[in-house]
Short mmCIF file of C-alpha atoms in Angstrom, two decimals:
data_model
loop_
_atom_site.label_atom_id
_atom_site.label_comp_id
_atom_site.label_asym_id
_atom_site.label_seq_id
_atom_site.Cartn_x
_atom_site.Cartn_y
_atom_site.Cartn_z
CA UNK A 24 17.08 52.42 -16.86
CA UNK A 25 14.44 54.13 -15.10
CA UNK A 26 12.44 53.10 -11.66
CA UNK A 27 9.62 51.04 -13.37
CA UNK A 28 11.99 49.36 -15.97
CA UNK A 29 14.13 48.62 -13.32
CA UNK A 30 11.33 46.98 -10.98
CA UNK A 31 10.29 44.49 -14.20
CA UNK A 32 13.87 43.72 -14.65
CA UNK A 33 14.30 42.67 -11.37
CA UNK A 34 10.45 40.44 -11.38
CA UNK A 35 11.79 38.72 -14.50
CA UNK A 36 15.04 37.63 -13.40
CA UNK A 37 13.41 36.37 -10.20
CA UNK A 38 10.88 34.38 -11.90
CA UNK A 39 13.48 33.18 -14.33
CA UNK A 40 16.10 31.77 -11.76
CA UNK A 41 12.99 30.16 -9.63
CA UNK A 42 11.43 28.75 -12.93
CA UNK A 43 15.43 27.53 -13.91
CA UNK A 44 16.02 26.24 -10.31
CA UNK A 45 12.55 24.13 -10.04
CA UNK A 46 12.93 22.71 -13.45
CA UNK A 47 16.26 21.25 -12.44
CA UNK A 48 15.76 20.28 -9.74
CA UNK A 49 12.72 18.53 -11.08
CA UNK A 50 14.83 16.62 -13.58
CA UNK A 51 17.89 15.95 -11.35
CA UNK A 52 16.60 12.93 -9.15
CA UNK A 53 14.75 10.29 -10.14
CA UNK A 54 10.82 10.66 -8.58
CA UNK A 55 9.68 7.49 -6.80
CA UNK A 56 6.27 6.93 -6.24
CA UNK A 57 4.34 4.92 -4.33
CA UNK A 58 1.08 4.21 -1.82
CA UNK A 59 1.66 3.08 1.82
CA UNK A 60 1.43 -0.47 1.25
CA UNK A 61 2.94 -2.02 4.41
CA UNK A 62 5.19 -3.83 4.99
CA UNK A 63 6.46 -3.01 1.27
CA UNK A 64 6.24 0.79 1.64
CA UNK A 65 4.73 2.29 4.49
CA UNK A 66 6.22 5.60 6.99
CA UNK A 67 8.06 5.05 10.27
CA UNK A 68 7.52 8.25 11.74
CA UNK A 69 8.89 10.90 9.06
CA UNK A 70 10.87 8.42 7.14
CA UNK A 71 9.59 6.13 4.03
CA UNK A 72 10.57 2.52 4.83
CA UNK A 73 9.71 -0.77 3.93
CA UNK A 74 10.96 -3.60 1.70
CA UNK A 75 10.55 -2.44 -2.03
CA UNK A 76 11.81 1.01 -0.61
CA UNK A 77 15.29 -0.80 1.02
CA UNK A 78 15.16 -2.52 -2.15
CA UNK A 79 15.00 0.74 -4.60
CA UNK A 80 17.29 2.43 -2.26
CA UNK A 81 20.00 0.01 -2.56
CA UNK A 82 19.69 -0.39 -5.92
CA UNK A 83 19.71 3.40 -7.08
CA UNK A 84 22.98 4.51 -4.48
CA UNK A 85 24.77 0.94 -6.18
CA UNK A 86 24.13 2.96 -9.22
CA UNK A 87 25.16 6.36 -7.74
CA UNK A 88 21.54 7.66 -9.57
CA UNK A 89 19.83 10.64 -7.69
CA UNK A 90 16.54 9.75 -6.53
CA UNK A 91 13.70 10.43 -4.38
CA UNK A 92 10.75 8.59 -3.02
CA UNK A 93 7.43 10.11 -2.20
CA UNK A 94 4.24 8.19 -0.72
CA UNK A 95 0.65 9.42 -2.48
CA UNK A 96 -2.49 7.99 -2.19
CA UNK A 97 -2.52 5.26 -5.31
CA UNK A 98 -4.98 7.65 -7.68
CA UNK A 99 -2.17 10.10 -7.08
CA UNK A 100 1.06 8.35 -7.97
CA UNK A 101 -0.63 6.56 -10.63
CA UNK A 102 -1.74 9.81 -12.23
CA UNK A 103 1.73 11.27 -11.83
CA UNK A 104 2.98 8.23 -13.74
CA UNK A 105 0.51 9.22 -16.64
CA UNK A 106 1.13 12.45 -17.06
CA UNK A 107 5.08 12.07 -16.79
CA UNK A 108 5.55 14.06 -13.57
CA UNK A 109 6.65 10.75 -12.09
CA UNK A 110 9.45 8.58 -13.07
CA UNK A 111 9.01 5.48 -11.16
CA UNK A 112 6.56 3.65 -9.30
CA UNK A 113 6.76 1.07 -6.78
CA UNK A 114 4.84 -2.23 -6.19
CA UNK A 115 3.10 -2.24 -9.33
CA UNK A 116 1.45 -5.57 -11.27
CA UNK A 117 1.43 -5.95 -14.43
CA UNK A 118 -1.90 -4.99 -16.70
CA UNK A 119 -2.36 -4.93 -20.13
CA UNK A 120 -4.09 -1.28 -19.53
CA UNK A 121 -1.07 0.32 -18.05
CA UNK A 122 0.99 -0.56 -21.27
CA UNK A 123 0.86 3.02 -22.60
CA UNK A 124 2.78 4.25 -18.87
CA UNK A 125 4.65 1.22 -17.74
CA UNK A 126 7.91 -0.01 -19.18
CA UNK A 127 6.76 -3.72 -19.13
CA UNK A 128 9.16 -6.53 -20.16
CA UNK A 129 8.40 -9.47 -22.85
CA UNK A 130 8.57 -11.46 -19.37
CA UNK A 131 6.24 -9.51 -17.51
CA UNK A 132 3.51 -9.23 -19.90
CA UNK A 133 3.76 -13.02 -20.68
CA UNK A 134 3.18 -13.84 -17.01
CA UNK A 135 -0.33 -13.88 -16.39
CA UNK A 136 -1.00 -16.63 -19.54
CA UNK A 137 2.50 -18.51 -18.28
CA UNK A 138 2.69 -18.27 -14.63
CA UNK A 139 6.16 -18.17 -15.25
CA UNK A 140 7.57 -15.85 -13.01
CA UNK A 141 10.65 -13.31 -14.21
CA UNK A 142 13.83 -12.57 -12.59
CA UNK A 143 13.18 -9.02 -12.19
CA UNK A 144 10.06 -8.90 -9.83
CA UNK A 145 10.24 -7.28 -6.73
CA UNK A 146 7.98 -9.52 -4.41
CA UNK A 147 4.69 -11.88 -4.85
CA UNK A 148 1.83 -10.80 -3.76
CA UNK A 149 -0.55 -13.41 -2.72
CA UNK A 150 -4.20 -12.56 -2.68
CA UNK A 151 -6.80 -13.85 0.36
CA UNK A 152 -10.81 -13.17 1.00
CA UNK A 153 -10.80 -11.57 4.75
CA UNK A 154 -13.83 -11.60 6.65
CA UNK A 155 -15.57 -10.19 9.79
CA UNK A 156 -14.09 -12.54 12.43
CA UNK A 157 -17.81 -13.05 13.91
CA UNK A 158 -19.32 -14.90 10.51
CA UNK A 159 -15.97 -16.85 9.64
CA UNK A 160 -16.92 -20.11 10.53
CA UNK A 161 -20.27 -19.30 8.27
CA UNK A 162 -18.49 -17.76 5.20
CA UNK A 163 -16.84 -19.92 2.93
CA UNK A 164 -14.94 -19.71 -0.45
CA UNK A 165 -14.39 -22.26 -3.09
CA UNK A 166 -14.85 -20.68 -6.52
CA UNK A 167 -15.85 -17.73 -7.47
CA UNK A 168 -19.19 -18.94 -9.04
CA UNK A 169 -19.76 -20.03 -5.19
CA UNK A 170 -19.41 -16.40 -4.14
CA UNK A 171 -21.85 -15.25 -7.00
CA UNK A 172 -24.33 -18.12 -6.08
CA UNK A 173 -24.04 -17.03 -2.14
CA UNK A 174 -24.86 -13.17 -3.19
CA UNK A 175 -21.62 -12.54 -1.19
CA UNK A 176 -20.65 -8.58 -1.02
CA UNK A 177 -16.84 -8.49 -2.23
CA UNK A 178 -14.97 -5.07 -0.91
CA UNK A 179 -12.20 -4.24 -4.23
CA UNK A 180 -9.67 -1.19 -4.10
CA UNK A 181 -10.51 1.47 -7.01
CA UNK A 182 -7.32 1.82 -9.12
CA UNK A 183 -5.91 -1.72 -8.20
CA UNK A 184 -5.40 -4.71 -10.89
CA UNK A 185 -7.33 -8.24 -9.95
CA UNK A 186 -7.36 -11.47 -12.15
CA UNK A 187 -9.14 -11.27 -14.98
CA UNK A 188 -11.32 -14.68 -13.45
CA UNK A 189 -12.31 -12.60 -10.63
CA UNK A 190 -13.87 -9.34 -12.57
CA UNK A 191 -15.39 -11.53 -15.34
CA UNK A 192 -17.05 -13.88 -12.44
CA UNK A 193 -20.00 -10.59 -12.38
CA UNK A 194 -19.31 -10.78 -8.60
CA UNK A 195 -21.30 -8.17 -6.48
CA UNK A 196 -18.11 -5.83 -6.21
CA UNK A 197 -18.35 -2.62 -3.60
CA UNK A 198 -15.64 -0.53 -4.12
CA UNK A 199 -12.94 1.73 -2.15
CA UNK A 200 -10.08 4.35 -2.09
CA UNK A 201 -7.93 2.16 0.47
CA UNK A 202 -7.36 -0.96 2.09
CA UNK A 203 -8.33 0.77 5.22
CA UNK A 204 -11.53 1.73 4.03
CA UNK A 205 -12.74 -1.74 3.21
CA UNK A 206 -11.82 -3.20 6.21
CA UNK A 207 -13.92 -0.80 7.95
CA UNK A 208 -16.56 -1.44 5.60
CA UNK A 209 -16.41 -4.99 6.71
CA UNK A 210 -16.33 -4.38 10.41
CA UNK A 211 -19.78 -2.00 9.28
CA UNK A 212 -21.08 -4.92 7.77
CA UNK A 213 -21.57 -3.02 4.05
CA UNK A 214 -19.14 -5.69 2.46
CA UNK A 215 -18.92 -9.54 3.55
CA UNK A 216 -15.42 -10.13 2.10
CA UNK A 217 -12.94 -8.32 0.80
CA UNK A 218 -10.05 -9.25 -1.26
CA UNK A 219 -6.68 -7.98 -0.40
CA UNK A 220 -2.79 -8.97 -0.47
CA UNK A 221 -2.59 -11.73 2.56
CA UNK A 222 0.74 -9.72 4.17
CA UNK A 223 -0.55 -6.12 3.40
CA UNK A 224 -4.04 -6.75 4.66
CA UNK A 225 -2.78 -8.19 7.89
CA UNK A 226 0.04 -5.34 8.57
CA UNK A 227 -2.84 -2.59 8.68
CA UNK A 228 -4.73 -4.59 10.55
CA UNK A 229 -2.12 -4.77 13.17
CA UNK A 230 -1.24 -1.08 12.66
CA UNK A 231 -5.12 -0.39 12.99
CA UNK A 232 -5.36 -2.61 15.83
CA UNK A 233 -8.58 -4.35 13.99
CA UNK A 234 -6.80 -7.86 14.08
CA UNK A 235 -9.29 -9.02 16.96
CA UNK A 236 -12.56 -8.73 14.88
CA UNK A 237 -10.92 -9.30 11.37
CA UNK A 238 -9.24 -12.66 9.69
CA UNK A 239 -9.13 -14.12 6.32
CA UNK A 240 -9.97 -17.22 5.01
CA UNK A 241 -6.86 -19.90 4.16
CA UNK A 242 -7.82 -20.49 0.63
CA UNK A 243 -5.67 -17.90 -1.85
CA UNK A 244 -8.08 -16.12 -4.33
CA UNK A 245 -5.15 -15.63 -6.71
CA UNK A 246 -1.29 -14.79 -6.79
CA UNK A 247 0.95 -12.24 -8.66
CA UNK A 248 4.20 -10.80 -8.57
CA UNK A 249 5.00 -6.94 -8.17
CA UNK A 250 7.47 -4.66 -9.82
CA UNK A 251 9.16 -1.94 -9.94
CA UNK A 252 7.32 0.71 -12.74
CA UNK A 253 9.45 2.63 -15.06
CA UNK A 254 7.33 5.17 -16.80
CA UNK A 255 7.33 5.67 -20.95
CA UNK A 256 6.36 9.44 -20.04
CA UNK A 257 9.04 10.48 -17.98
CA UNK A 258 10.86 13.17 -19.33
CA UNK A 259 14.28 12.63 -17.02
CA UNK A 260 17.12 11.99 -19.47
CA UNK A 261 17.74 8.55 -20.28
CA UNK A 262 15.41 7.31 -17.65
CA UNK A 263 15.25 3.81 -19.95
CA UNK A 264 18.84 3.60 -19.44
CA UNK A 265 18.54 3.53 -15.63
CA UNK A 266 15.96 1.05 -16.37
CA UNK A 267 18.36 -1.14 -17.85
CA UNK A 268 20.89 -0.89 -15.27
CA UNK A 269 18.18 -1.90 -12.81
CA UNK A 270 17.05 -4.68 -14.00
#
């Protein structure tokens, strides 16, 4: 074999072992996803912590299934989850759009006309308006069709799933990438209220030390439960078997 046959030889068998060693590795674990959504998921220094994670963690080592859990912004893990390069995803709701990706349960889907709530959900999320701490005692909520009538400025999350009475109510809604990015919207003044999960909201606003100029109001917008997302497009072998065990 001479130099320059000897020189692709080598290149090939590189690339070959790398490709081979990333693609198993790739399929060996289970891929967790999820956005910081304290104090569900959220990062204690370089660790990933929270409930749903202590949850999935306990549940996957019962199982002795090989997993690993990474933290993306939501647009991120979501569009891992559609394109298969995730397996699961953590602290998702249920939406009749996310069908096609999410392994959703008779139970789960029936939910939002039932209100009966499944064994299998991971935590319920309850939904409040917070406001600029400064015009609370001037900002009320009682319906939606109030808010519309008082030309209030709602702050919504791109990417996240609200009741279906909220969108429909043609409420003036300003949208976001993050939690964190509405709530400084409201502290700007650019949004009047903005609709978030009532524990989430008020662990960033600890861990963003805005809890002095922020609150919400005490009536709930709206309730739902969260899962844990198994994705149709994963490719890891018998990923709906795992599913089963989960649950």
């Amino acid at each position: 074999m001479g130099a320059t046959a000897m020189r692709r030889y080598v290149v090939l068998t590189v690339m070959l072992i790398f490709g081979l060693t990333s693609w198993g590795h790739a399929r060996d674990k289970v891929l967790v996803v999820a956005e910081e959504f304290p104090p569900f998921v959220y990062r204690d220094g370089d660790r990933i912590t929270g409930v749903s994670v202590d949850i999935c963690r306990a549940v996957f080592e019962r199982l002795k299934v090989p997993y690993e859990i990474r933290i993306y912004p939501w647009s991120r893990a979501w569009m891992m989850m559609e394109k298969g390069h995730a397996d699961v995803a953590l602290d998702v709701s249920y939406a009749a759009a996310r069908e096609d990706v999410v392994q959703y349960s008779d139970d789960q889907r029936a939910y939002p006309k039932t209100g009966t709530l499944t064994k299998d959900y991971l935590w319920m999320g309850h939904y409040v308006f917070f406001v600029n701490r400064r015009l609370a005692d001037s900002v009320t909520f009682t319906s939606y069709e109030q808010l519309r009538e008082a030309g209030y400025r709602i702050g919504v999350n791109r990417g996240y799933t609200y009741e279906p009475a909220l969108l429909e109510a043609d409420l003036d809604l300003i949208y976001s990438n993050h939690p964190t990015d509405s709530f400084k919207q409201l502290l700007a003044g650019e949004i009047d209220l903005y609709v978030c999960e009532r524990t989430v909201g008020i662990s960033f606003l600890r861990r963003k030390e805005f809890e002095r100029d922020i609150t919400f109001l005490r009536k709930p917008a709206f309730s739902k439960p969260y899962l844990v997302a198994f994705s149709k497009l994963s490719d890891y072998p018998n990923l709906g078997t795992v599913h089963d065990w989960f649950y």
